[in-house]
CSV table of C-alpha atoms in Angstrom, one decimal:
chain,number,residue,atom,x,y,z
A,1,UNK,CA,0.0,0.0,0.0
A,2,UNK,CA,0.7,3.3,-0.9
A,3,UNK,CA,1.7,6.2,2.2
A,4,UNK,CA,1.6,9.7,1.6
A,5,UNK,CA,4.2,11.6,4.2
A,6,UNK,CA,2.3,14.3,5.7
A,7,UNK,CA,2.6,15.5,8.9
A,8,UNK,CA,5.5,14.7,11.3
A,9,UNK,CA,5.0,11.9,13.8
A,10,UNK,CA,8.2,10.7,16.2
A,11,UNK,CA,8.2,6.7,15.0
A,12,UNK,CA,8.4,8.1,11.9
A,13,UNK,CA,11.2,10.8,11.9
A,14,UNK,CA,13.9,8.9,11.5
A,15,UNK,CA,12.2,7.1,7.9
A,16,UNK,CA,11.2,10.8,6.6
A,17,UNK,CA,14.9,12.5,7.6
A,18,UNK,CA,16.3,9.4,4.9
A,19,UNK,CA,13.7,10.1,2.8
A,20,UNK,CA,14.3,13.7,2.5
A,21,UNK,CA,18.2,12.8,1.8
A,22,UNK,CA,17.5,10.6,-0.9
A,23,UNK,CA,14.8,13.0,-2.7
A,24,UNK,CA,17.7,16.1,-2.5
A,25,UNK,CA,20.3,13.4,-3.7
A,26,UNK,CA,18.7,11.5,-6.7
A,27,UNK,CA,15.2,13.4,-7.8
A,28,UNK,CA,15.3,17.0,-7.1
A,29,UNK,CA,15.9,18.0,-11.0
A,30,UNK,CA,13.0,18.8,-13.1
A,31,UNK,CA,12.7,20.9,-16.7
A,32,UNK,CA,10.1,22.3,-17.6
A,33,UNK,CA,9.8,24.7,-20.6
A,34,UNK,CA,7.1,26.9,-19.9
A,35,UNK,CA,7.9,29.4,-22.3
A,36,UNK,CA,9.1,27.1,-25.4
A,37,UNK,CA,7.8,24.3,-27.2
A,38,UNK,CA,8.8,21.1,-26.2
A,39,UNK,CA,9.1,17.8,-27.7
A,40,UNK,CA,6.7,18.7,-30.8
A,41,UNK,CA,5.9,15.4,-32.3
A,42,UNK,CA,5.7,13.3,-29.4
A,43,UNK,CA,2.2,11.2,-28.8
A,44,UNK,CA,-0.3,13.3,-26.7
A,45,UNK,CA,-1.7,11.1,-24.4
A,46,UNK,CA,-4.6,11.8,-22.7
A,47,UNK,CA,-4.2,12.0,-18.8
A,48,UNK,CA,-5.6,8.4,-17.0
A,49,UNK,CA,-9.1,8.9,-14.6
A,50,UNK,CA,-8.2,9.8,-11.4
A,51,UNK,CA,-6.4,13.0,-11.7
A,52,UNK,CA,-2.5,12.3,-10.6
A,53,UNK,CA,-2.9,8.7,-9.8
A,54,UNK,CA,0.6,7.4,-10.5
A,55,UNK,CA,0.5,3.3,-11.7
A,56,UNK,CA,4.0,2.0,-11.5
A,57,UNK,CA,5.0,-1.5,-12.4
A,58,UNK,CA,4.0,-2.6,-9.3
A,59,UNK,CA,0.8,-1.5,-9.8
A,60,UNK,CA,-0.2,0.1,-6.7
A,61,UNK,CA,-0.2,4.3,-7.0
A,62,UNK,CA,0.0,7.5,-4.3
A,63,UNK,CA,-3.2,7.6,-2.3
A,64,UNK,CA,-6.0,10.0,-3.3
A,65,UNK,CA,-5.1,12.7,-2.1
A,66,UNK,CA,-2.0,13.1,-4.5
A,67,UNK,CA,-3.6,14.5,-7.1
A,68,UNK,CA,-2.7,16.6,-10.0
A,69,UNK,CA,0.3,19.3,-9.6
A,70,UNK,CA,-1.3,22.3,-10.2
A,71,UNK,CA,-3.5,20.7,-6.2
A,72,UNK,CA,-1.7,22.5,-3.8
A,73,UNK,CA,-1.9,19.3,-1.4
A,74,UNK,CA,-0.3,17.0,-4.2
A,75,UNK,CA,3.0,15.5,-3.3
A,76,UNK,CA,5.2,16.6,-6.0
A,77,UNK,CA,8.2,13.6,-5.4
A,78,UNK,CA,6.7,9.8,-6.0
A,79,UNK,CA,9.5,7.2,-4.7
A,80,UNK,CA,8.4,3.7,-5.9
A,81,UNK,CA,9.8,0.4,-6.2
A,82,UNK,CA,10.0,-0.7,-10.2
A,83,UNK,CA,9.3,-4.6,-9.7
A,84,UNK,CA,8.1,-4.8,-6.1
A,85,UNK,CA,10.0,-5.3,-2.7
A,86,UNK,CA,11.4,-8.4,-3.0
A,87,UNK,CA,13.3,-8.0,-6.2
A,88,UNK,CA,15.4,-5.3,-4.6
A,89,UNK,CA,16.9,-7.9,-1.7
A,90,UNK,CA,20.2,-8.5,-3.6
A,91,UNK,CA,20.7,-5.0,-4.5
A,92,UNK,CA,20.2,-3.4,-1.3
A,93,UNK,CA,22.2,-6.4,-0.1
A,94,UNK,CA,25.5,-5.1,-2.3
A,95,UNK,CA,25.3,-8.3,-4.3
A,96,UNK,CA,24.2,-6.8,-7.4
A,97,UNK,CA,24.4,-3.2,-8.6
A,98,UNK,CA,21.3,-0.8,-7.3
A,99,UNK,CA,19.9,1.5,-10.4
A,100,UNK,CA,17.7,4.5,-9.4
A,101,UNK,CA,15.4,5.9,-12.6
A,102,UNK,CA,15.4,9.8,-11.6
A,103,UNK,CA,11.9,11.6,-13.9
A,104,UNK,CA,11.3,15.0,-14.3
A,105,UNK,CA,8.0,15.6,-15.6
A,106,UNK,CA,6.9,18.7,-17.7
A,107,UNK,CA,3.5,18.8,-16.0
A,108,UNK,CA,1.2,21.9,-16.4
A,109,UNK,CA,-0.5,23.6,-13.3
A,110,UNK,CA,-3.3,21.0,-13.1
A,111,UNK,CA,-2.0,18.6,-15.4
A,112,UNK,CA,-1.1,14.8,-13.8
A,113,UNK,CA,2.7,14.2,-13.8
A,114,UNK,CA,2.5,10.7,-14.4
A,115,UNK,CA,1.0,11.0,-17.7
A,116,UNK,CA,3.2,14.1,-19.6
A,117,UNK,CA,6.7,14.0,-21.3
A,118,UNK,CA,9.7,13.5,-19.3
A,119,UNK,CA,12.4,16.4,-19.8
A,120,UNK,CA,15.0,15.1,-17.5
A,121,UNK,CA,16.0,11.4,-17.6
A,122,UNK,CA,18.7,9.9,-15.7
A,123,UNK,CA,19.9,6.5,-14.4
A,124,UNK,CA,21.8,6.0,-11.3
A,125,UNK,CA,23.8,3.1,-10.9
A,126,UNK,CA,25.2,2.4,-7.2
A,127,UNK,CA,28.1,-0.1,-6.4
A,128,UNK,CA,27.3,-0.2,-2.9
A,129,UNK,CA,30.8,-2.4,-2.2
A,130,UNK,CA,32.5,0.8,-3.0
A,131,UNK,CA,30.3,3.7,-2.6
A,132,UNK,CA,30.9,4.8,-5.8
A,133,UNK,CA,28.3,5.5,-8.2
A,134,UNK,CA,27.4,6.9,-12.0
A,135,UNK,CA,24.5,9.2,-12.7
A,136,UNK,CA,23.7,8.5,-16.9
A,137,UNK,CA,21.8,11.3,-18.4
A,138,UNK,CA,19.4,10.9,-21.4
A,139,UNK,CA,18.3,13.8,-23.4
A,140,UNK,CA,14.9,13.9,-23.9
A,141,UNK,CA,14.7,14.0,-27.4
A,142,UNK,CA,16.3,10.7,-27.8
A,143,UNK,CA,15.3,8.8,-30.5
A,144,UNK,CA,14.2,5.3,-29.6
A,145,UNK,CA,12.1,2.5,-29.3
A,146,UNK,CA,9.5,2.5,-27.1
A,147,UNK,CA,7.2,-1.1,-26.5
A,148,UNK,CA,4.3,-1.6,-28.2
A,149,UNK,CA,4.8,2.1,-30.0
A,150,UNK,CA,7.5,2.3,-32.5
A,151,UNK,CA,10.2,4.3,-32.3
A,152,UNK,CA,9.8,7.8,-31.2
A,153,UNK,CA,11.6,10.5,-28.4
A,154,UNK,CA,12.1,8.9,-25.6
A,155,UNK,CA,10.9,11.8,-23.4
A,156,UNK,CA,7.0,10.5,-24.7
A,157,UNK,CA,7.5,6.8,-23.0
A,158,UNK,CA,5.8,8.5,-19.7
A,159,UNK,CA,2.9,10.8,-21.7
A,160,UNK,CA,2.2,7.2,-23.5
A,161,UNK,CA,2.2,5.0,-20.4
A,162,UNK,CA,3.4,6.4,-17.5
A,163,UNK,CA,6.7,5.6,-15.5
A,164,UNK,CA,6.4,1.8,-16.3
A,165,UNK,CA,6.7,2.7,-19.9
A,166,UNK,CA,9.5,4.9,-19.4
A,167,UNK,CA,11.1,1.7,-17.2
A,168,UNK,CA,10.6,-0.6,-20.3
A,169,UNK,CA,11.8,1.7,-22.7
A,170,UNK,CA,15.5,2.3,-20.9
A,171,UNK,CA,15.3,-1.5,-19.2
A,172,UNK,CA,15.6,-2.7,-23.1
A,173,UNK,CA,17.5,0.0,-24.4
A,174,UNK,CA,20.4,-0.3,-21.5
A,175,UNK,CA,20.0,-3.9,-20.1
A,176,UNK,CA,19.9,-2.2,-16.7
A,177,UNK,CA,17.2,-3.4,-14.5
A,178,UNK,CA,16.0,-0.3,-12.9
A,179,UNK,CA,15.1,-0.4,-8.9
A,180,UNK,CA,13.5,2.5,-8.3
A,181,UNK,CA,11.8,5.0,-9.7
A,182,UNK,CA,11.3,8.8,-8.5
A,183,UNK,CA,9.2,11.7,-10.5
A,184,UNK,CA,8.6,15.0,-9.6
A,185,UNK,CA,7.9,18.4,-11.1
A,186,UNK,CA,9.4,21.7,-11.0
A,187,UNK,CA,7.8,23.0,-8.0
A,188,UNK,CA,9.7,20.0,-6.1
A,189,UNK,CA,12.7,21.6,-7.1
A,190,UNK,CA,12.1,25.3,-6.7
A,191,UNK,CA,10.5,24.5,-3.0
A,192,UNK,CA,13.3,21.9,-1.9
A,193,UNK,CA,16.3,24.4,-3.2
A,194,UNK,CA,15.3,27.7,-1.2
A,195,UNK,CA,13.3,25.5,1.9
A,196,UNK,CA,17.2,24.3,2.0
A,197,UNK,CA,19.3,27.7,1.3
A,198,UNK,CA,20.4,27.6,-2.3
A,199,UNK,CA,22.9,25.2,-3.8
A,200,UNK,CA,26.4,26.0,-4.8
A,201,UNK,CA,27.1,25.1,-8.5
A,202,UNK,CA,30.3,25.2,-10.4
A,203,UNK,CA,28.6,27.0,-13.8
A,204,UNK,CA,31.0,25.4,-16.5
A,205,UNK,CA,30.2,28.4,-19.6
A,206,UNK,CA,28.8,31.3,-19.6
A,207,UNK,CA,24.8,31.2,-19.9
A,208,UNK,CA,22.7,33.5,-21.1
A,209,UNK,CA,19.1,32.4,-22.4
A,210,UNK,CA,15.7,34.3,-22.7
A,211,UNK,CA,13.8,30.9,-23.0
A,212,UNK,CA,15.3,29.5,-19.4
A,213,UNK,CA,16.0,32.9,-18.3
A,214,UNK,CA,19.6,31.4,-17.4
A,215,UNK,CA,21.9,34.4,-17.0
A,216,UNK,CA,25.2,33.3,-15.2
A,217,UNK,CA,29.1,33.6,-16.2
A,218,UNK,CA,31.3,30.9,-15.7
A,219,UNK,CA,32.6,29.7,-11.8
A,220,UNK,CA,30.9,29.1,-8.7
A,221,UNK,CA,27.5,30.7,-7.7
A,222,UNK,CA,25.2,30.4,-4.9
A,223,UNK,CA,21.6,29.3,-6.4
A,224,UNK,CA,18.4,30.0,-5.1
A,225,UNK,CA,15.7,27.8,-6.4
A,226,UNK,CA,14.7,29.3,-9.2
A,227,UNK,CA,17.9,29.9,-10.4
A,228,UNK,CA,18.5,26.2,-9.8
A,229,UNK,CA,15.7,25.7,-12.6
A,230,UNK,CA,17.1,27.9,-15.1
A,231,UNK,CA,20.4,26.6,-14.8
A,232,UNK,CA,18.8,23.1,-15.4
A,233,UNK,CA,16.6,24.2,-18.2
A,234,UNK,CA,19.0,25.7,-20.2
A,235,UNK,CA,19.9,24.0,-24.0
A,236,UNK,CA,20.3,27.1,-26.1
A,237,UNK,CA,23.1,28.7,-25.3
A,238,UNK,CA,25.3,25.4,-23.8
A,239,UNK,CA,27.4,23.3,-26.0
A,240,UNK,CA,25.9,20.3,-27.6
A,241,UNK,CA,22.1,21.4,-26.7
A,242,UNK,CA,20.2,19.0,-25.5
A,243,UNK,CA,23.3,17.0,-24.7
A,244,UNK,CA,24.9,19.9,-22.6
A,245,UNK,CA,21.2,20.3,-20.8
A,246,UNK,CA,21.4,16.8,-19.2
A,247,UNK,CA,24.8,16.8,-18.2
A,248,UNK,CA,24.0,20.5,-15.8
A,249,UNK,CA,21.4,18.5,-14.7
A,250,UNK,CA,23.9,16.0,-13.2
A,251,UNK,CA,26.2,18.9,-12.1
A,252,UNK,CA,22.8,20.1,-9.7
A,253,UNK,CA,22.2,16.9,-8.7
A,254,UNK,CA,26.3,16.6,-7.2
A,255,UNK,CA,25.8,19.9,-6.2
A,256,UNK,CA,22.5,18.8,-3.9
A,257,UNK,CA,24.8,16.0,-2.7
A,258,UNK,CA,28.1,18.0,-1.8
A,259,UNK,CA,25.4,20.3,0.5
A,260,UNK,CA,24.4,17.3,1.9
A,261,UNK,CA,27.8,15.8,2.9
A,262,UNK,CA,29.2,19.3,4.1
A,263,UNK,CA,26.7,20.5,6.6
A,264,UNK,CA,25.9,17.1,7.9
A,265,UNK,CA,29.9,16.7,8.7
A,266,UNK,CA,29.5,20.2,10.5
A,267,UNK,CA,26.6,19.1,12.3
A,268,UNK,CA,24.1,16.3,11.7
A,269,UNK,CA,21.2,17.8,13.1
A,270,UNK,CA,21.2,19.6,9.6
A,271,UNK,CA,19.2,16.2,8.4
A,272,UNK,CA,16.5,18.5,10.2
A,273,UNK,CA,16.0,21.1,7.7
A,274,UNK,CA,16.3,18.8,4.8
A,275,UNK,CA,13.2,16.8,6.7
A,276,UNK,CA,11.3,20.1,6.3
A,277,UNK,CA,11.9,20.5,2.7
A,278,UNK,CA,11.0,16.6,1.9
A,279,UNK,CA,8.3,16.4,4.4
A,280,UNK,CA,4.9,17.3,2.2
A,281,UNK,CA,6.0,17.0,-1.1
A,282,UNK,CA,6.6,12.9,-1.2
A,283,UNK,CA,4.4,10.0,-1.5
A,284,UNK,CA,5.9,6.0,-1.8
A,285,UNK,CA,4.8,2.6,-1.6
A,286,UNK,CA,8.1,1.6,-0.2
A,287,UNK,CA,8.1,0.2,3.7
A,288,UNK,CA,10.3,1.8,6.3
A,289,UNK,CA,13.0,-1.0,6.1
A,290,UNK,CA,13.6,-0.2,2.7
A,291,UNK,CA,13.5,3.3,2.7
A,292,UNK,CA,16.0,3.1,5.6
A,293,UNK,CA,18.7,0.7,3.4
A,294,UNK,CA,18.2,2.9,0.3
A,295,UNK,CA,19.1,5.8,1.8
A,296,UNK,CA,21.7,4.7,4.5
A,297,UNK,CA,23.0,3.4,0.3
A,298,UNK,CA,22.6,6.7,-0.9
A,299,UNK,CA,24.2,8.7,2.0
A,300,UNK,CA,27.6,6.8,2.3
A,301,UNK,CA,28.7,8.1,-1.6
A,302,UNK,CA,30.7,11.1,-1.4
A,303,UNK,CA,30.3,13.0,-4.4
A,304,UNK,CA,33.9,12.7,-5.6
A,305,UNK,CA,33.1,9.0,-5.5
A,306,UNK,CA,29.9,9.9,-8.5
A,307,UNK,CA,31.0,10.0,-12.3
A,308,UNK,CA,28.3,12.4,-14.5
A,309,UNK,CA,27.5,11.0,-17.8
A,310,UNK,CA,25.7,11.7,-20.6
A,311,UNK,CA,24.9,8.9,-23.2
A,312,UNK,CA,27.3,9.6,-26.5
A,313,UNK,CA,24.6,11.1,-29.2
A,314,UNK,CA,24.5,13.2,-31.8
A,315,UNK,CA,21.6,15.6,-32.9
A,316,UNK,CA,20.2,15.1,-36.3
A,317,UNK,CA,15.8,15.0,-37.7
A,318,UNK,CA,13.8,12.3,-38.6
A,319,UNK,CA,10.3,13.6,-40.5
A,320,UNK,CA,11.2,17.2,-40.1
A,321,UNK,CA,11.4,16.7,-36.0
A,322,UNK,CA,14.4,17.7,-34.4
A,323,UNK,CA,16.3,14.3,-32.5
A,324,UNK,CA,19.7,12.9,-30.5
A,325,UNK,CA,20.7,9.4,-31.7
A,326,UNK,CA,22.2,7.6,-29.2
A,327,UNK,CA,25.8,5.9,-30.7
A,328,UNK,CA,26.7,2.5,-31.0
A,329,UNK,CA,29.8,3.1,-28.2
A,330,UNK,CA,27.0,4.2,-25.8
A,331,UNK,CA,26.6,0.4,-25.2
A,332,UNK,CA,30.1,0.2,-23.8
A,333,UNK,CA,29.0,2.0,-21.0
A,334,UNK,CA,25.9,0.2,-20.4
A,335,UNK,CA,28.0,-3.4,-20.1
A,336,UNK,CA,30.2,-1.5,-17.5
A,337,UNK,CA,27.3,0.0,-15.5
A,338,UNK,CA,25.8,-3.7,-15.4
A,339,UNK,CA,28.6,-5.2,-13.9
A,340,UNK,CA,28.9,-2.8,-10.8
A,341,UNK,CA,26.7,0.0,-11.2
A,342,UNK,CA,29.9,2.2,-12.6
A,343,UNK,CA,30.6,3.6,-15.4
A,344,UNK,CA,34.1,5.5,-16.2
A,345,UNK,CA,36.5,3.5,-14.3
């Protein structure tokens, strides 16, 4: 059964304070092109009854009362289990590789965020022997195959059938069986970043886009939440577009981690503030055990210990619609990922 986190409750604050540390560490990125087109020519399909209902694999969704994201009770981070409980033993046991699917949604206001394109798409892969890890980024407008509907940009897997689409479209594109799954939508990100302070990025080039509203010169800057978003949203002005898009959005997520480390070193009562932030924005299916081993997992990696990838690709069009084909060499680094979760070493 589903369980909505609500309101705080004593037994419980130990399972929410993980849960919190997980959501900042592998979900909190989210594009959303409010003011631009995006992924024109990708099936439009209709939301499923019920509003924001989210069906996973397992088959079991968020309670009622996660409804659309435009509801200002909806939980806007959904934690779920890809093939139920049980298949997640050996993983969580470090005798097999743990893979985290991290979704951003482009929801509307109103819209469900189960059942609309996914702009930011990235595998984790955990070697939990080592504590090292590999975040794999996807852009959206991968062109691929996606079961039982042809080949098309990968970003309209979850607008056709949800997360479980999505999880069969990368499971037999990478071989990687995928865990986990978390979703959210921008507000998750804008809320989490400023409930926590800001974020301290490392801008690689300068920035400077009307469409993301990204305005930032190269080095370190302190980013507030909305900032955060443009800085994630960005593809116009970066090198290699879409590309360059999904590998900032691995540089936010390692910078979300490196907070994390550094003030919980200073003082671990920090864990606090980051309960806050999580608290009413994340529903799961998951039970407390396993939310405790995946993010004990998640908390041990350092963020020197993470490589940030992006899939080898190259832009080109197919029927007048602008797409990334994914090279031949990117299976190289799917066959390393499969052995322990790594990619890069």
């Amino acid at each position: 059964m589903s369980r909505t986190m609500r309101s705080p409750g004593s037994p419980r604050l130990l399972f929410v304070s993980l849960v919190a540390i997980l959501a900042i560490l592998v979900g909190v990125i989210v594009i959303r092109n409010a003011t631009e087109s995006s992924g024109a020519g990708s099936p439009a399909a209709s939301s499923p009854s019920g509003g924001g209902s989210a069906t996973g694999p397992t088959g079991s969704g968020p309670t009622a009362s996660a409804g659309p994201t435009g509801s200002p009770t909806a939980p806007v981070i959904r934690l779920y289990a890809a093939h139920g409980e049980a298949s997640l033993i050996p993983a969580l046991e470090g005798k097999r590789p743990l893979f985290i699917l991290s979704l951003g949604s482009d929801a509307r206001p109103g819209q469900a965020i189960t059942r609309q394109r996914s702009d930011s798409i990235h595998i984790i892969g955990i070697d939990l022997k080592t504590n090292h890890a590999t975040v794999l980024g996807f852009p959206r407008d991968s062109w691929v195959n996606i079961p039982g509907h042809g080949t098309n940009k990968i970003n309209s897997a979850m607008s056709a059938g949800g997360p479980d689409l999505t999880i069969r479209t990368l499971e037999n594109l990478t071989g990687l069986p995928i865990d986990f799954w978390m979703l959210t939508s921008f507000p998750g990100l804008v809320n989490m970043v400023d409930h926590i302070g800001g974020l301290t990025v490392d801008v690689p080039y300068p920035m400077h886009d009307s469409f993301s509203h990204a305005n930032f010169s190269p080095g370190t800057h302190h980013m507030r939440g909305k900032a955060a978003l443009a800085f994630a949203r960005d593809r116009h002005d970066v090198p290699g577009g879409d590309l360059g898009r999904s590998k900032d959005q691995g540089i936010l997520l390692l910078s979300a981690l490196a907070k994390f480390h550094t003030e919980f070193a200073k003082d671990p009562a920090t864990a606090f503030t980051w309960i806050q932030a999580a608290w009413p924005q994340i529903t799961t299916n998951l039970s407390v055990p396993t939310m405790l081993q995946l993010a004990l997992a998640a908390s041990q990696i350092p963020p020197s210990n993470v490589n940030n990838l992006v899939v080898p690709a190259v832009g080109g069009s197919v029927g007048g619609l602008s797409v990334v084909f994914i090279q031949p060499s990117a299976h190289s680094i799917y066959a390393d990922m499969r052995a322990d979760g790594v990619a890069g070493h």
